[in-house]
Short mmCIF file of C-alpha atoms in Angstrom, two decimals:
data_model
loop_
_atom_site.label_atom_id
_atom_site.label_comp_id
_atom_site.label_asym_id
_atom_site.label_seq_id
_atom_site.Cartn_x
_atom_site.Cartn_y
_atom_site.Cartn_z
CA UNK A 12 62.91 87.55 26.65
CA UNK A 13 60.96 84.62 28.01
CA UNK A 14 58.04 86.72 28.96
CA UNK A 15 56.73 90.38 28.22
CA UNK A 16 57.89 92.38 30.93
CA UNK A 17 54.75 94.96 30.40
CA UNK A 18 52.42 92.16 31.37
CA UNK A 19 52.14 89.87 34.46
CA UNK A 20 53.33 86.41 33.70
CA UNK A 21 50.54 84.04 33.26
CA UNK A 22 47.73 86.37 33.26
CA UNK A 23 44.67 85.37 31.37
CA UNK A 24 42.90 87.37 28.66
CA UNK A 25 40.76 90.30 29.99
CA UNK A 26 37.35 88.55 29.42
CA UNK A 27 38.51 85.72 31.71
CA UNK A 28 40.04 87.86 34.48
CA UNK A 29 36.95 90.08 34.37
CA UNK A 30 34.75 87.35 35.03
CA UNK A 31 36.56 86.52 38.34
CA UNK A 32 36.53 89.94 39.52
CA UNK A 33 32.90 90.60 38.95
CA UNK A 34 32.22 87.88 41.25
CA UNK A 35 34.10 89.52 44.13
CA UNK A 36 31.56 91.54 46.01
CA UNK A 37 34.28 93.09 48.25
CA UNK A 38 36.50 94.30 45.41
CA UNK A 39 33.57 95.83 43.59
CA UNK A 40 32.60 97.70 46.99
CA UNK A 41 36.09 99.09 47.63
CA UNK A 42 36.46 100.23 43.97
CA UNK A 43 32.92 101.78 43.90
CA UNK A 44 33.65 103.63 46.90
CA UNK A 45 37.18 104.80 46.04
CA UNK A 46 36.74 105.97 42.39
CA UNK A 47 33.51 107.77 43.27
CA UNK A 48 35.53 109.68 45.87
CA UNK A 49 38.37 110.64 43.70
CA UNK A 50 36.09 111.56 40.99
CA UNK A 51 34.08 114.00 42.93
CA UNK A 52 37.37 115.72 44.49
CA UNK A 53 38.84 116.01 40.88
CA UNK A 54 35.71 117.90 39.45
CA UNK A 55 35.68 120.12 42.41
CA UNK A 56 39.75 120.81 41.91
CA UNK A 57 39.25 121.17 38.26
CA UNK A 58 36.26 123.61 38.37
CA UNK A 59 38.45 126.10 40.17
CA UNK A 60 40.60 126.85 37.04
CA UNK A 61 38.44 128.91 34.54
CA UNK A 62 41.08 128.06 31.74
CA UNK A 63 41.36 124.31 32.42
CA UNK A 64 40.56 123.53 28.60
CA UNK A 65 43.45 125.85 27.57
CA UNK A 66 45.62 124.02 30.03
CA UNK A 67 44.88 120.64 28.44
CA UNK A 68 45.34 121.85 25.17
CA UNK A 69 48.77 123.36 26.19
CA UNK A 70 49.82 120.05 27.76
CA UNK A 71 48.69 118.38 24.65
CA UNK A 72 50.99 120.58 22.39
CA UNK A 73 53.92 120.46 24.43
CA UNK A 74 53.89 116.30 24.53
CA UNK A 75 53.32 116.28 20.87
CA UNK A 76 56.20 118.58 20.12
CA UNK A 77 58.22 116.47 22.39
CA UNK A 78 57.22 113.18 20.44
CA UNK A 79 57.92 114.99 17.29
CA UNK A 80 61.30 115.85 18.10
CA UNK A 81 62.13 113.27 20.48
CA UNK A 82 65.74 112.77 19.22
CA UNK A 83 66.57 116.21 19.60
CA UNK A 84 65.39 116.72 23.23
CA UNK A 85 66.78 113.36 24.10
CA UNK A 86 70.37 114.36 23.14
CA UNK A 87 69.95 117.70 24.85
CA UNK A 88 69.02 115.85 27.91
CA UNK A 89 71.83 113.76 27.68
CA UNK A 90 74.37 116.58 27.32
CA UNK A 91 72.52 118.58 30.21
CA UNK A 92 72.70 115.64 32.70
CA UNK A 93 76.38 114.76 31.81
CA UNK A 94 77.45 118.46 32.11
CA UNK A 95 76.17 118.55 35.75
CA UNK A 96 77.90 115.30 36.89
CA UNK A 97 75.27 112.61 36.09
CA UNK A 98 75.72 109.66 33.80
CA UNK A 99 73.18 108.58 31.11
CA UNK A 100 72.68 105.05 30.15
CA UNK A 101 70.40 103.97 27.32
CA UNK A 102 68.33 100.77 27.47
CA UNK A 103 66.50 99.29 24.56
CA UNK A 104 64.37 96.70 26.47
CA UNK A 105 63.71 95.48 29.86
CA UNK A 106 66.58 93.09 29.94
CA UNK A 107 69.11 95.85 29.22
CA UNK A 108 67.52 98.23 31.65
CA UNK A 109 67.63 95.42 34.54
CA UNK A 110 71.10 94.54 33.76
CA UNK A 111 72.21 98.14 33.88
CA UNK A 112 70.75 98.95 37.25
CA UNK A 113 71.60 95.54 38.88
CA UNK A 114 75.35 96.28 37.84
CA UNK A 115 75.16 99.91 39.30
CA UNK A 116 73.68 98.54 42.51
CA UNK A 117 76.38 95.89 42.74
CA UNK A 118 79.19 98.59 41.79
CA UNK A 119 77.94 100.54 44.98
CA UNK A 120 78.08 97.56 47.18
CA UNK A 121 74.59 97.47 48.07
CA UNK A 122 72.41 94.40 48.88
CA UNK A 123 69.28 96.53 49.68
CA UNK A 124 67.81 99.29 47.87
CA UNK A 125 64.83 101.73 48.79
CA UNK A 126 62.52 102.65 45.80
CA UNK A 127 60.35 105.48 44.94
CA UNK A 128 57.02 104.67 43.35
CA UNK A 129 57.89 104.02 39.68
CA UNK A 130 55.75 102.70 36.91
CA UNK A 131 58.63 102.32 34.52
CA UNK A 132 60.52 99.89 36.93
CA UNK A 133 57.25 97.83 37.51
CA UNK A 134 56.82 97.70 33.67
CA UNK A 135 60.57 95.94 33.21
CA UNK A 136 60.03 93.76 36.16
CA UNK A 137 63.04 95.26 38.07
CA UNK A 138 62.07 94.03 41.72
CA UNK A 139 62.11 90.49 40.38
CA UNK A 140 65.36 91.22 38.14
CA UNK A 141 67.09 92.67 41.63
CA UNK A 142 65.91 89.60 43.56
CA UNK A 143 67.27 87.28 41.06
CA UNK A 144 70.61 89.10 41.40
CA UNK A 145 70.59 88.95 45.17
CA UNK A 146 69.57 92.37 46.13
CA UNK A 147 66.15 93.36 47.81
CA UNK A 148 63.93 96.27 46.78
CA UNK A 149 62.04 97.91 49.43
CA UNK A 150 59.13 99.79 48.00
CA UNK A 151 58.55 103.00 50.14
CA UNK A 152 55.41 104.54 48.92
CA UNK A 153 52.51 103.40 51.28
CA UNK A 154 50.41 101.73 48.78
CA UNK A 155 53.29 100.00 46.81
CA UNK A 156 54.46 98.76 50.41
CA UNK A 157 51.02 97.22 51.02
CA UNK A 158 51.28 95.47 47.46
CA UNK A 159 54.85 94.27 48.17
CA UNK A 160 54.07 92.99 51.70
CA UNK A 161 51.06 91.14 50.51
CA UNK A 162 52.71 89.42 47.77
CA UNK A 163 50.08 91.22 45.57
CA UNK A 164 49.59 93.14 42.29
CA UNK A 165 48.88 96.54 41.96
CA UNK A 166 45.51 97.58 40.55
CA UNK A 167 45.66 101.50 40.03
CA UNK A 168 48.20 103.40 38.72
CA UNK A 169 48.04 106.41 41.63
CA UNK A 170 46.50 104.11 44.30
CA UNK A 171 48.12 100.55 43.78
CA UNK A 172 46.26 99.18 46.83
CA UNK A 173 42.92 100.39 45.76
CA UNK A 174 41.39 97.20 45.81
CA UNK A 175 41.98 96.60 49.50
CA UNK A 176 40.29 98.24 52.58
CA UNK A 177 41.64 99.36 55.72
CA UNK A 178 40.87 96.17 57.65
CA UNK A 179 42.54 94.10 55.08
CA UNK A 180 45.79 96.39 55.52
CA UNK A 181 45.61 96.27 59.24
CA UNK A 182 45.51 92.18 59.04
CA UNK A 183 48.45 92.47 56.41
CA UNK A 184 50.55 94.66 58.90
CA UNK A 185 49.92 92.60 61.90
CA UNK A 186 51.15 89.50 59.78
CA UNK A 187 54.27 90.95 58.34
CA UNK A 188 55.30 93.89 60.84
CA UNK A 189 56.55 92.79 64.15
CA UNK A 190 56.08 95.96 65.74
CA UNK A 191 52.52 96.29 64.34
CA UNK A 192 51.09 93.16 65.83
CA UNK A 193 48.26 95.29 67.46
CA UNK A 194 47.77 97.90 65.20
CA UNK A 195 44.20 99.28 64.61
CA UNK A 196 42.74 99.97 61.24
CA UNK A 197 42.70 103.75 61.79
CA UNK A 198 44.48 105.13 58.91
CA UNK A 199 46.66 107.45 60.99
CA UNK A 200 47.76 104.31 63.03
CA UNK A 201 48.45 102.15 59.65
CA UNK A 202 50.65 105.38 58.33
CA UNK A 203 52.67 105.37 61.49
CA UNK A 204 53.32 101.61 61.43
CA UNK A 205 54.51 102.04 57.77
CA UNK A 206 56.67 105.00 58.87
CA UNK A 207 58.45 102.90 61.89
CA UNK A 208 58.90 100.20 59.26
CA UNK A 209 60.50 102.49 56.61
CA UNK A 210 62.51 104.86 58.66
CA UNK A 211 65.25 102.27 59.33
CA UNK A 212 65.34 101.51 55.72
CA UNK A 213 65.86 105.10 54.70
CA UNK A 214 68.70 105.81 57.13
CA UNK A 215 70.66 102.49 56.04
CA UNK A 216 70.23 102.37 52.49
CA UNK A 217 73.49 103.34 50.23
CA UNK A 218 71.33 103.30 46.97
CA UNK A 219 67.98 104.49 45.93
CA UNK A 220 66.05 103.80 42.66
CA UNK A 221 63.35 106.17 41.40
CA UNK A 222 61.36 106.83 38.44
CA UNK A 223 60.46 110.41 37.18
CA UNK A 224 57.38 112.30 36.25
CA UNK A 225 59.10 114.76 34.08
CA UNK A 226 62.69 115.68 32.91
CA UNK A 227 63.70 119.09 31.56
CA UNK A 228 65.78 118.96 28.49
CA UNK A 229 67.32 122.29 28.70
CA UNK A 230 68.70 121.95 32.27
CA UNK A 231 68.98 118.16 32.73
CA UNK A 232 66.54 118.49 35.75
CA UNK A 233 64.50 115.32 37.06
CA UNK A 234 61.13 115.99 38.64
CA UNK A 235 59.37 113.41 40.95
CA UNK A 236 56.05 114.43 42.59
CA UNK A 237 54.58 112.75 45.48
CA UNK A 238 52.39 113.12 48.67
CA UNK A 239 53.79 111.20 51.58
CA UNK A 240 57.39 112.36 51.96
CA UNK A 241 58.91 109.03 51.10
CA UNK A 242 60.34 110.30 47.56
CA UNK A 243 62.19 113.05 49.56
CA UNK A 244 63.84 110.77 51.83
CA UNK A 245 64.86 108.35 49.00
CA UNK A 246 66.27 111.28 46.62
CA UNK A 247 68.44 112.96 49.13
CA UNK A 248 69.91 110.43 51.89
CA UNK A 249 71.42 107.59 49.96
CA UNK A 250 74.94 107.89 48.36
CA UNK A 251 73.88 106.87 44.80
CA UNK A 252 70.59 107.51 43.14
CA UNK A 253 69.46 105.78 40.12
CA UNK A 254 66.48 106.71 37.97
CA UNK A 255 64.67 104.66 35.38
CA UNK A 256 62.66 107.08 32.83
CA UNK A 257 60.71 106.25 29.92
CA UNK A 258 62.05 108.28 26.92
CA UNK A 259 58.78 110.00 26.50
CA UNK A 260 58.71 111.71 29.81
CA UNK A 261 60.53 115.01 28.79
CA UNK A 262 59.60 118.72 28.53
CA UNK A 263 61.90 121.10 26.83
CA UNK A 264 61.85 123.88 29.48
CA UNK A 265 60.93 124.83 32.64
CA UNK A 266 57.97 127.00 31.45
CA UNK A 267 56.68 123.79 29.90
CA UNK A 268 57.01 122.04 33.37
CA UNK A 269 54.68 124.58 34.92
CA UNK A 270 51.99 123.52 32.60
CA UNK A 271 52.23 119.90 33.80
CA UNK A 272 52.69 120.93 37.39
CA UNK A 273 49.15 122.43 37.24
CA UNK A 274 47.52 119.45 35.26
CA UNK A 275 49.05 116.51 37.20
CA UNK A 276 48.05 117.06 40.69
CA UNK A 277 44.45 118.19 40.02
CA UNK A 278 43.91 115.21 37.76
CA UNK A 279 45.25 112.83 39.93
CA UNK A 280 45.12 113.50 43.79
CA UNK A 281 42.60 116.54 43.16
CA UNK A 282 45.02 118.69 44.94
CA UNK A 283 46.25 122.19 43.71
CA UNK A 284 49.85 121.20 43.99
CA UNK A 285 51.53 118.30 45.16
CA UNK A 286 52.60 118.18 49.01
CA UNK A 287 56.30 117.28 47.75
CA UNK A 288 57.82 118.16 44.41
CA UNK A 289 61.37 116.97 44.13
CA UNK A 290 63.61 118.24 41.68
CA UNK A 291 67.40 117.48 41.24
CA UNK A 292 70.09 118.29 38.44
CA UNK A 293 72.99 116.07 38.41
CA UNK A 294 75.25 115.91 41.30
CA UNK A 295 76.00 118.82 43.79
CA UNK A 296 78.96 118.19 45.92
CA UNK A 297 78.10 118.11 49.90
CA UNK A 298 74.28 117.70 49.00
CA UNK A 299 72.28 114.73 48.10
CA UNK A 300 73.71 111.61 46.68
CA UNK A 301 77.09 111.70 45.40
CA UNK A 302 76.56 109.43 42.25
CA UNK A 303 73.34 110.09 39.88
CA UNK A 304 72.46 107.51 37.08
CA UNK A 305 69.69 108.19 34.59
CA UNK A 306 68.57 105.15 32.64
CA UNK A 307 66.60 106.17 29.45
CA UNK A 308 64.22 103.20 28.81
CA UNK A 309 62.80 102.52 25.22
CA UNK A 310 60.97 99.12 25.58
CA UNK A 311 58.48 99.48 22.72
CA UNK A 312 58.23 103.21 22.78
CA UNK A 313 59.93 104.09 19.59
CA UNK A 314 57.71 101.53 17.80
CA UNK A 315 54.93 103.20 19.40
CA UNK A 316 56.00 106.48 18.34
CA UNK A 317 56.15 105.11 14.50
CA UNK A 318 52.13 104.81 14.66
CA UNK A 319 50.33 107.83 13.75
CA UNK A 320 47.27 106.96 15.68
CA UNK A 321 48.57 105.08 18.54
CA UNK A 322 51.37 107.27 19.50
CA UNK A 323 49.35 109.68 21.33
CA UNK A 324 49.19 107.27 24.15
CA UNK A 325 52.88 108.25 24.88
CA UNK A 326 51.21 111.78 26.20
CA UNK A 327 50.31 109.96 29.13
CA UNK A 328 51.39 111.67 32.52
CA UNK A 329 50.03 108.76 34.47
CA UNK A 330 47.39 110.81 36.54
CA UNK A 331 45.00 107.82 36.47
CA UNK A 332 42.02 110.17 35.96
CA UNK A 333 40.87 107.87 33.08
CA UNK A 334 40.54 104.93 35.59
CA UNK A 335 38.31 106.90 37.94
CA UNK A 336 35.66 107.43 35.38
CA UNK A 337 35.88 104.25 33.39
CA UNK A 338 32.76 101.97 33.98
CA UNK A 339 34.72 98.96 33.09
CA UNK A 340 37.48 99.44 35.43
CA UNK A 341 35.24 100.50 38.29
CA UNK A 342 33.63 96.75 37.95
CA UNK A 343 36.48 94.68 37.28
CA UNK A 344 39.32 96.61 38.89
CA UNK A 345 42.92 96.71 37.69
CA UNK A 346 44.36 93.50 38.04
CA UNK A 347 41.79 92.16 35.31
CA UNK A 348 44.06 94.05 32.83
CA UNK A 349 46.90 91.82 33.41
CA UNK A 350 49.40 94.56 33.22
CA UNK A 351 51.14 97.15 35.19
CA UNK A 352 49.19 99.67 33.35
CA UNK A 353 45.46 99.37 33.99
CA UNK A 354 42.28 100.83 33.02
CA UNK A 355 41.84 102.67 29.76
CA UNK A 356 45.08 104.05 29.16
CA UNK A 357 46.50 100.41 29.79
CA UNK A 358 44.22 99.11 27.40
CA UNK A 359 45.88 101.09 24.56
CA UNK A 360 49.47 101.53 25.97
CA UNK A 361 50.14 97.99 26.95
CA UNK A 362 49.40 96.36 23.52
CA UNK A 363 51.59 98.75 21.98
CA UNK A 364 54.51 98.72 24.44
CA UNK A 365 53.99 94.83 24.43
CA UNK A 366 54.02 94.43 20.82
CA UNK A 367 57.06 96.78 20.55
CA UNK A 368 59.27 95.10 23.27
CA UNK A 369 59.71 91.97 21.61
CA UNK A 370 58.08 88.51 21.02
CA UNK A 371 56.96 87.03 24.17
CA UNK A 372 56.76 83.36 22.87
CA UNK A 373 53.79 82.97 25.26
CA UNK A 374 50.51 82.59 23.68
CA UNK A 375 48.75 83.43 26.92
CA UNK A 376 50.39 86.93 27.01
CA UNK A 377 49.64 87.38 23.29
CA UNK A 378 46.01 86.51 23.87
CA UNK A 379 45.99 89.32 26.77
CA UNK A 380 47.40 91.92 24.20
CA UNK A 381 44.78 90.89 21.73
CA UNK A 382 42.00 91.27 24.19
CA UNK A 383 42.77 94.64 26.03
CA UNK A 384 41.57 97.08 23.25
CA UNK A 385 38.15 95.30 23.62
CA UNK A 386 38.18 96.18 27.36
CA UNK A 387 36.01 99.27 26.86
CA UNK A 388 32.60 100.49 26.32
CA UNK A 389 33.81 103.23 24.19
CA UNK A 390 31.81 105.77 26.21
CA UNK A 391 34.23 108.42 25.98
CA UNK A 392 34.67 109.52 29.40
CA UNK A 393 38.25 108.78 29.66
CA UNK A 394 38.84 111.21 26.68
CA UNK A 395 36.79 113.92 28.52
CA UNK A 396 38.90 113.91 31.65
CA UNK A 397 42.28 113.22 30.26
CA UNK A 398 44.68 116.23 30.86
CA UNK A 399 46.71 115.83 27.93
CA UNK A 400 43.63 114.95 25.55
CA UNK A 401 44.41 111.36 24.60
CA UNK A 402 41.69 110.46 22.46
CA UNK A 403 41.54 106.91 24.00
CA UNK A 404 38.49 105.56 22.11
CA UNK A 405 40.07 106.52 18.75
CA UNK A 406 43.01 104.55 19.84
CA UNK A 407 41.01 101.49 20.95
CA UNK A 408 38.91 101.15 17.56
CA UNK A 409 42.40 101.72 15.82
CA UNK A 410 44.02 98.90 17.87
CA UNK A 411 40.64 96.75 17.47
CA UNK A 412 41.07 97.06 13.55
CA UNK A 413 44.66 95.68 13.96
CA UNK A 414 43.30 92.48 15.96
CA UNK A 415 40.78 91.94 13.33
CA UNK A 416 42.99 92.41 10.27
CA UNK A 417 45.35 89.92 11.89
CA UNK A 418 43.09 87.11 12.07
CA UNK A 419 42.65 87.33 8.12
CA UNK A 420 39.34 87.31 5.85
CA UNK A 421 37.74 84.34 7.02
CA UNK A 422 37.06 84.86 10.50
CA UNK A 423 33.58 83.70 12.28
CA UNK A 424 32.84 87.48 12.50
CA UNK A 425 33.71 88.07 8.83
CA UNK A 426 31.39 85.08 7.88
CA UNK A 427 28.71 86.03 9.95
CA UNK A 428 28.48 89.72 8.50
CA UNK A 429 28.77 88.15 5.01
CA UNK A 430 25.70 85.90 5.75
CA UNK A 431 23.95 88.91 7.22
CA UNK A 432 24.66 90.98 4.17
CA UNK A 433 23.28 88.26 2.05
CA UNK A 434 20.16 88.11 4.06
CA UNK A 435 19.46 91.81 4.08
CA UNK A 436 19.93 92.34 0.22
CA UNK A 437 16.79 90.31 -0.40
CA UNK A 438 13.37 91.44 0.85
CA UNK A 439 12.30 87.70 0.82
CA UNK A 440 15.12 86.43 2.69
CA UNK A 441 14.98 89.07 5.18
CA UNK A 442 11.32 88.32 5.94
CA UNK A 443 12.04 84.58 6.33
CA UNK A 444 15.02 85.58 8.65
CA UNK A 445 12.61 87.63 10.86
CA UNK A 446 10.10 84.39 11.01
CA UNK A 447 12.90 82.18 12.00
CA UNK A 448 14.20 84.73 14.43
CA UNK A 449 10.69 84.90 16.16
CA UNK A 450 11.32 81.48 17.45
CA UNK A 451 13.67 82.64 19.88
CA UNK A 452 10.68 83.51 22.12
CA UNK A 453 10.36 79.84 22.75
CA UNK A 454 13.60 79.88 24.72
CA UNK A 455 13.36 83.43 26.27
CA UNK A 456 12.99 84.28 29.79
CA UNK A 457 11.44 87.54 31.06
CA UNK A 458 12.22 88.93 27.73
CA UNK A 459 15.66 87.66 27.24
CA UNK A 460 17.50 85.01 25.79
CA UNK A 461 20.62 84.18 27.84
CA UNK A 462 21.85 81.10 26.03
CA UNK A 463 22.02 79.63 22.56
CA UNK A 464 23.78 76.83 20.97
CA UNK A 465 26.96 77.34 18.96
CA UNK A 466 27.24 79.57 16.94
CA UNK A 467 24.89 81.86 18.82
CA UNK A 468 26.86 80.86 21.97
CA UNK A 469 29.45 83.11 20.84
CA UNK A 470 27.25 86.10 21.51
CA UNK A 471 25.33 84.79 24.71
CA UNK A 472 28.37 83.94 26.31
CA UNK A 473 29.07 87.58 27.09
CA UNK A 474 25.61 89.25 26.61
CA UNK A 475 21.92 88.45 26.62
CA UNK A 476 19.83 88.53 23.28
CA UNK A 477 16.63 90.73 23.53
CA UNK A 478 13.57 88.64 22.31
CA UNK A 479 12.24 89.81 18.93
CA UNK A 480 8.90 91.56 19.08
CA UNK A 481 5.75 89.25 18.45
CA UNK A 482 5.17 91.82 15.31
CA UNK A 483 7.96 93.15 13.01
CA UNK A 484 8.07 97.01 12.02
CA UNK A 485 7.31 96.28 8.15
CA UNK A 486 4.30 93.95 9.05
CA UNK A 487 2.97 96.51 11.71
CA UNK A 488 3.48 99.27 8.82
CA UNK A 489 1.46 97.21 6.20
CA UNK A 490 -1.45 96.47 8.98
CA UNK A 491 -1.97 100.10 10.16
CA UNK A 492 -0.88 101.83 6.83
CA UNK A 493 -1.63 99.48 3.98
#
């Protein structure tokens, strides 16, 4: 493919990107304020439901059923969509999906399309593929528009521009929107400036492209939930609607959808229900788009499905709750993950989709994919808030073991562990090692050793070493109990 579509081209490994992010005080302040606000609101919304844990388990069960019978449900969905006037396209990878969408846009005679916020289209790099084909894609979600106008990268699943404050957004609008040259940084004024900018796009667009939060296999219905109304405009006004959907986004029946319409809004926006829940089923003459195309995207998902531990990442409903509680994400932001999927879920989803969507041929991307499972403290907060009970720490450890196994038996870590084992099996060697370690006190400052020569530098490059105590426990025991 030339690049891995799940990651951003040229992104460094997570430790390198994280150091840069940690040095940005403005970024850390923006993230701390935003995530703390969302966490507090979500906790209050969830506390309203006495059966929240039962809902979580129901969501987990439905998703596991879908993943276990994915072939059956996909065939049922295709049959239902086709019967209602829609056209289903199957895409093995990003290249196929982009080619399908570009062909459909050209067939409709469009040079510009409006888009509903979609992680799947970001995953495959659709905007860039359309631009290369002479088609302009206009993001209509406010945060996605901010990212697009700033030639930026998203840093959050739900709030892609979370790394920017309103003063930064004001300055961006003044630079990029002629009618907003004097706009203030009041949220209402910024929203109105975006509304004026987008209204012309909505009314003139012949083609719209959307993602999908869910699709109901029994009826062929596709569901998008959003908070701004831009989705409703995109899904109803254009003549042609193209939806790009990951194959795991299915639910079997309308009753199953009910579970997720309770789990998703409370976990994402801390609302009892989304302001806009749009559902469409095929094509209805005289109402809405005259043509509907559903592109079902694999792009590494079937490879992920084959992993007994890692497949649970495909339960994800993109609520972003795990990002808002993660201490690593709060300090580094989403761009450090080098992927359209940031945070804890990105740390387990990106390496699997990336490995399953084809060889990148790019050592930097491969280094990024290997580093992401280690971008976590394994505190478990992500698992506690996940509405579909993805055990993210379990998958992280599983993926870490794969990285270690791929290095072979003679890695520096393996040699170090073998040396430690050799020392610890002998009381004499262990006491000698203790005396040698006590020399660290000579290079310490304030009880910490911050820099050691190689190979100790491999440790101190990312963490301090506490100074060993002046007296070992065994020596203290002999002195006081002997």
